[in-house]
Coordinates of C-alpha atoms in Angstrom, one line a residue:
N1 CA 128.8 87.5 94.8
N2 CA 125.8 85.7 96.2
V3 CA 125.4 88.2 99.0
I4 CA 125.5 91.2 96.6
R5 CA 123.2 89.4 94.1
T6 CA 120.6 88.6 96.8
W7 CA 120.8 92.1 98.3
Y8 CA 120.3 93.7 94.9
D9 CA 117.4 91.3 94.0
L10 CA 115.6 92.1 97.2
C11 CA 116.4 95.8 97.7
P12 CA 117.5 97.4 94.4
K13 CA 116.6 100.8 95.7
D14 CA 119.4 100.6 98.2
F15 CA 121.9 100.9 95.4
D16 CA 122.9 104.4 94.4
N17 CA 125.3 105.0 91.5
E18 CA 128.3 105.2 93.9
L19 CA 127.6 101.8 95.4
I20 CA 126.9 100.3 92.0
T21 CA 130.2 101.6 90.7
D22 CA 132.0 100.0 93.7
C23 CA 130.2 96.7 93.0
L24 CA 131.1 96.7 89.3
Q25 CA 134.7 97.4 90.2
F26 CA 134.6 94.5 92.6
F27 CA 133.2 92.2 89.9
A28 CA 135.9 93.3 87.4
Q29 CA 138.6 92.5 89.9
Q30 CA 137.1 89.1 90.5
E31 CA 137.0 88.3 86.8
E32 CA 140.6 89.4 86.4
E33 CA 141.6 87.0 89.2
D34 CA 139.4 84.1 88.1
Q35 CA 138.7 83.9 84.4
S36 CA 136.5 80.8 84.6
D37 CA 133.3 80.7 82.5
S38 CA 131.3 79.7 85.6
L39 CA 132.2 83.0 87.4
A40 CA 131.5 85.1 84.3
K41 CA 128.0 83.4 83.9
S42 CA 127.2 83.8 87.6
I43 CA 127.8 87.6 87.7
E44 CA 126.8 88.6 84.2
P45 CA 123.0 89.1 85.0
I46 CA 123.7 91.3 88.1
K47 CA 126.3 93.3 86.2
K48 CA 123.8 94.0 83.4
A49 CA 121.1 95.0 85.8
M50 CA 123.4 97.4 87.6
Q51 CA 124.7 98.9 84.3
R52 CA 121.1 99.5 83.2
K53 CA 120.4 101.3 86.4
V54 CA 123.5 103.5 86.1
M55 CA 122.4 104.4 82.5
G56 CA 119.0 105.5 83.9
L57 CA 117.1 102.4 82.7
S58 CA 114.9 101.1 85.4
T59 CA 115.4 97.4 86.2
F60 CA 112.6 97.5 88.7
D61 CA 109.8 98.9 86.4
D62 CA 110.2 98.5 82.7
Q63 CA 106.7 99.8 81.9
P64 CA 106.5 103.1 80.0
D65 CA 105.9 106.1 82.2
L66 CA 102.2 106.4 81.4
I67 CA 101.5 108.6 84.4
A68 CA 103.9 111.3 83.2
S69 CA 102.4 111.1 79.7
A70 CA 98.9 111.4 81.2
M71 CA 99.8 114.5 83.2
E72 CA 100.8 116.1 79.9
A73 CA 97.7 115.0 78.1
E74 CA 94.6 117.3 77.7
T75 CA 92.2 117.0 80.6
T76 CA 89.2 115.0 79.6
T77 CA 85.7 116.3 79.9
Q78 CA 84.4 112.9 80.9
S79 CA 83.5 112.1 84.5
L80 CA 85.1 109.1 86.2
L81 CA 81.9 107.1 86.3
S82 CA 81.4 107.5 82.6
Y83 CA 83.9 104.8 82.1
E84 CA 83.2 101.0 82.4
D85 CA 83.6 99.4 85.8
L86 CA 86.4 97.1 84.8
Q87 CA 88.2 99.8 82.9
I88 CA 88.1 102.0 86.1
A89 CA 89.4 99.1 88.2
N90 CA 92.2 98.3 85.8
H91 CA 93.4 101.9 85.6
L92 CA 93.1 102.4 89.4
M93 CA 95.2 99.2 89.8
F94 CA 97.8 100.7 87.5
V95 CA 97.9 104.1 89.3
E96 CA 98.0 102.7 92.8
H97 CA 100.6 100.0 92.0
S98 CA 102.8 102.7 90.5
L99 CA 102.7 104.6 93.8
F100 CA 103.3 101.3 95.7
R101 CA 106.4 100.5 93.6
R102 CA 108.1 103.8 94.6
I103 CA 108.3 102.7 98.3
S104 CA 111.8 101.8 99.5
P105 CA 112.1 99.1 102.2
N106 CA 113.8 101.5 104.6
E107 CA 110.6 103.6 104.7
F108 CA 109.0 100.8 106.7
L109 CA 111.7 100.9 109.5
R110 CA 111.0 102.4 112.9
S111 CA 107.5 103.5 111.9
A112 CA 109.0 106.3 109.8
W113 CA 105.6 107.3 108.4
T114 CA 104.5 108.4 111.8
G115 CA 107.4 110.7 112.8
Q116 CA 107.8 114.4 112.5
D117 CA 110.2 113.9 109.6
K118 CA 107.8 111.5 107.8
Y119 CA 107.8 113.5 104.6
L120 CA 111.5 113.1 104.4
K121 CA 111.9 109.5 105.6
A122 CA 108.7 107.9 104.3
K123 CA 107.5 110.2 101.5
N124 CA 106.2 107.4 99.3
I125 CA 104.2 105.8 102.1
I126 CA 102.7 109.2 102.9
D127 CA 101.8 109.6 99.2
I128 CA 99.8 106.3 99.3
I129 CA 98.1 107.2 102.5
D130 CA 97.1 110.6 101.1
H131 CA 95.8 108.9 97.9
F132 CA 93.8 106.4 99.9
N133 CA 92.1 109.2 101.9
K134 CA 91.4 111.1 98.7
V135 CA 89.8 108.2 97.0
S136 CA 87.7 107.1 100.0
T137 CA 86.5 110.7 100.5
W138 CA 85.7 111.0 96.8
I139 CA 83.6 107.8 97.1
S140 CA 81.6 109.3 99.9
M141 CA 81.0 112.6 98.0
L142 CA 79.9 110.7 94.8
V143 CA 76.9 109.6 96.9
L144 CA 76.4 112.8 98.9
N145 CA 76.5 115.0 95.8
E146 CA 73.3 113.3 94.4
A147 CA 70.2 115.2 95.5
K148 CA 67.8 112.5 94.2
L149 CA 67.2 109.4 96.2
D150 CA 67.2 107.0 93.2
S151 CA 70.4 108.6 91.9
R152 CA 72.2 107.9 95.2
R153 CA 71.1 104.3 95.1
L154 CA 72.3 103.9 91.5
I155 CA 75.7 105.4 92.5
I156 CA 76.1 103.0 95.4
C157 CA 75.3 100.0 93.3
R158 CA 77.8 101.2 90.7
L159 CA 80.5 101.6 93.3
I160 CA 79.9 98.1 94.7
S161 CA 80.3 96.8 91.2
I162 CA 83.6 98.6 90.8
A163 CA 84.8 97.3 94.1
E164 CA 84.0 93.7 92.9
C165 CA 86.1 94.3 89.8
C166 CA 89.0 95.6 92.0
N167 CA 88.7 92.4 94.1
Q168 CA 88.8 90.2 91.0
I169 CA 92.1 91.8 89.8
H170 CA 93.5 91.7 93.3
N171 CA 93.5 95.4 94.1
F172 CA 92.7 95.1 97.8
N173 CA 93.7 98.7 98.5
A174 CA 91.0 99.9 96.2
V175 CA 88.4 97.5 97.7
K176 CA 89.3 99.0 101.1
E177 CA 89.0 102.6 99.7
I178 CA 85.6 102.0 98.3
V179 CA 84.2 100.1 101.3
S180 CA 85.6 102.8 103.6
G181 CA 83.9 105.5 101.6
L182 CA 80.6 103.7 101.5
M183 CA 80.7 102.9 105.2
S184 CA 81.7 106.4 106.3
V185 CA 79.3 108.0 108.8
P186 CA 77.9 110.6 106.3
V187 CA 77.0 107.8 103.8
S188 CA 76.1 104.9 106.1
R189 CA 73.5 107.0 108.0
L190 CA 71.4 107.5 104.8
K191 CA 68.8 104.9 105.8
L192 CA 66.3 105.7 103.1
T193 CA 69.0 105.4 100.5
W194 CA 70.3 102.1 101.7
Q195 CA 66.8 100.6 102.0
G196 CA 66.5 100.7 98.2
I197 CA 69.7 98.8 97.5
P198 CA 69.0 95.3 96.1
S199 CA 69.7 92.5 98.6
S200 CA 72.1 90.9 96.0
K201 CA 74.2 94.1 96.0
M202 CA 74.1 94.3 99.8
G203 CA 75.3 90.7 100.0
K204 CA 78.2 91.5 97.8
L205 CA 79.1 94.6 99.8
K206 CA 79.0 92.6 103.1
T207 CA 81.4 90.0 101.5
L208 CA 83.8 92.8 100.6
Q209 CA 83.5 94.3 104.1
K210 CA 84.5 91.0 105.6
L211 CA 87.4 90.6 103.2
V212 CA 89.0 93.9 104.2
G213 CA 87.8 93.8 107.8
E214 CA 90.3 94.4 110.5
D215 CA 89.3 91.6 112.8
K216 CA 92.2 89.6 114.2
G217 CA 94.8 91.7 112.3
F218 CA 93.1 91.4 108.9
E219 CA 93.0 87.6 109.2
I220 CA 90.6 87.1 106.2
L221 CA 92.5 89.4 103.9
K222 CA 95.9 87.8 104.8
T223 CA 94.4 84.3 104.1
R224 CA 93.1 85.5 100.7
M225 CA 96.4 87.0 99.7
G226 CA 98.1 83.8 100.5
E227 CA 95.9 82.0 98.0
I228 CA 96.4 84.2 95.0
Q229 CA 99.1 84.9 92.5
P230 CA 100.5 88.4 91.9
P231 CA 100.1 91.0 90.5
C232 CA 98.4 92.3 93.5
M233 CA 97.9 95.7 95.1
P234 CA 97.8 95.1 98.8
F235 CA 96.1 97.3 101.4
L236 CA 99.2 98.9 102.7
G237 CA 97.6 99.8 106.1
M238 CA 97.6 96.1 107.0
Y239 CA 101.4 95.9 106.7
L240 CA 101.9 99.3 108.4
Q241 CA 100.0 97.9 111.3
D242 CA 102.2 94.8 111.4
F243 CA 105.4 96.9 111.2
N244 CA 104.1 99.2 114.0
A245 CA 103.3 96.2 116.2
L246 CA 106.8 94.9 115.8
D247 CA 108.3 98.3 116.7
E248 CA 106.2 98.6 119.8
G249 CA 106.4 95.0 120.9
F250 CA 110.1 94.2 120.4
S251 CA 113.2 96.2 121.3
D252 CA 116.1 96.6 118.8
F253 CA 118.5 95.1 121.4
V254 CA 118.2 92.3 123.9
D255 CA 120.9 92.1 126.6
G256 CA 123.0 94.5 124.6
K257 CA 122.8 92.4 121.5
I258 CA 120.9 92.9 118.2
N259 CA 117.5 91.4 118.4
F260 CA 117.7 89.2 115.3
M261 CA 114.2 87.7 115.9
K262 CA 112.8 91.2 115.3
C263 CA 115.0 91.7 112.3
R264 CA 113.9 88.4 110.8
K265 CA 110.2 89.3 111.3
I266 CA 110.7 92.7 109.7
A267 CA 112.7 91.1 106.8
R268 CA 109.9 88.5 106.2
I269 CA 107.3 91.2 105.8
S270 CA 109.6 93.4 103.7
V271 CA 110.5 90.6 101.3
G272 CA 106.8 89.8 100.8
L273 CA 106.1 93.4 99.9
I274 CA 109.1 93.6 97.5
T275 CA 107.8 90.5 95.7
L276 CA 104.5 92.2 95.2
Q277 CA 106.2 95.4 94.0
K278 CA 108.0 93.4 91.3
A279 CA 104.9 91.8 89.9
L280 CA 103.7 94.5 87.5
P281 CA 100.0 94.8 86.5
T282 CA 99.4 95.1 82.8
L283 CA 97.3 97.8 81.2
T284 CA 96.5 96.6 77.7
A285 CA 94.5 99.6 76.5
P286 CA 95.7 102.7 78.6
N287 CA 93.5 105.7 78.6
L288 CA 95.6 108.7 79.5
G289 CA 92.5 110.8 80.3
L290 CA 91.3 108.3 82.8
I291 CA 94.8 107.9 84.3
K292 CA 94.9 111.7 84.8
L293 CA 91.5 111.7 86.5
L294 CA 92.6 109.0 88.9
V295 CA 95.9 110.7 89.7
K296 CA 94.3 114.2 90.1
I297 CA 91.4 113.2 92.4
P298 CA 90.8 116.3 94.4
T299 CA 91.0 116.6 98.2
G300 CA 87.5 116.1 99.4
K301 CA 85.4 118.0 101.9
D302 CA 86.2 117.5 105.6
F303 CA 84.0 115.3 107.8
S304 CA 81.9 118.1 109.3
V305 CA 80.9 119.4 105.8
A306 CA 80.1 115.9 104.5
L307 CA 78.0 115.2 107.6
A308 CA 76.1 118.4 107.2
Q309 CA 75.4 117.6 103.6
S310 CA 74.2 114.1 104.6
R311 CA 71.8 115.6 107.1
R312 CA 70.4 117.9 104.5
L313 CA 69.7 114.9 102.2
E314 CA 68.1 112.8 105.0
P315 CA 67.6 114.7 108.3

C-alpha cells in the first residue's frame, strides 16, 4: 500500500485506467482479507483519488480549464501591452504553469526532448521550449517594431517592469524569456536606444540578468529557488541541462548492474519538479482575452530578418 501510495503521489501520470483498475482490485482484496479500520483509513484517500481520475476528474489540477474557454472566446482587439504589468505577469504565470503541469516525469528520461522522436516521447517539453522561443522573440520584436527612438525606450522600460513582476510572483521562466529577448543581438546592439534607459531601470535589468544567468549551472537561480515557497514556474532549461549532464556523465549500468546513484540523482530532480507542478498558481480575476493573446503569441521573425530591421533603425 505504501509503495503504491507513494508512487501515485509522486507520479500520478504513470497511472492509466488499466493500472488504476488493477490497483483498486488489489485494495478491495486487501479490505476483504483485513477488515480493520486502520487499513480502511490508510487506503481510502488513494482509492478516492484513483476513482476520481477514472471518472475523468483531474486529481492533479482541479482548476477550471480557462485556457480551453479562452480559445473559444472572441479575440480581443486590445494589444498585450495595453494591460497592466502585474496583470500580464499573473496571466503569463497561469499559462506557462499550465504547460508545465502537462509534462510527465518520463519525458525527462534519456534526454528524450533531443531525439528524433522528441515530438512523441517529450511533446510537452517541446511545447514549453517552443513557447519560450515565441515569447522571447516577441519581446525582441516589440522593441524592433517601434520606429521612434523614444518609443523603443518606453517599451524596454515597460518590459523590465513586467519582468520584475514575474520575478516577484516566482515565474523565473518568464524572467528568462524577457531577459533573453532584450539581450538578443538585434535589440542589444541598439546603442542609442539603450543610452536613454534610466540608470534605475538598467540596474534592475542587470539584477534580473544575474538571477537567470547560466554561470556555474544557474547557481544564483538555484539558490533563489531554494529560498522561496511555491507556487513557482521554474526555468525549465535549467533542469534540462541537469538531466542532460546526468545522461552524458553517468552510464545506466556499472559492472553489469543498475547504476542506482544515477537513478537517485534523476529521481531527486524529478521529485522537485513534481512538487512544483502540484503547487498551482491562482488567477483571481481571469481575463479570457488576455489568456488567448498569451497562448496565441505568433511565431516571430527569424534572426536575419530581425537583425536587418535592427540595422535599419540604428545602422
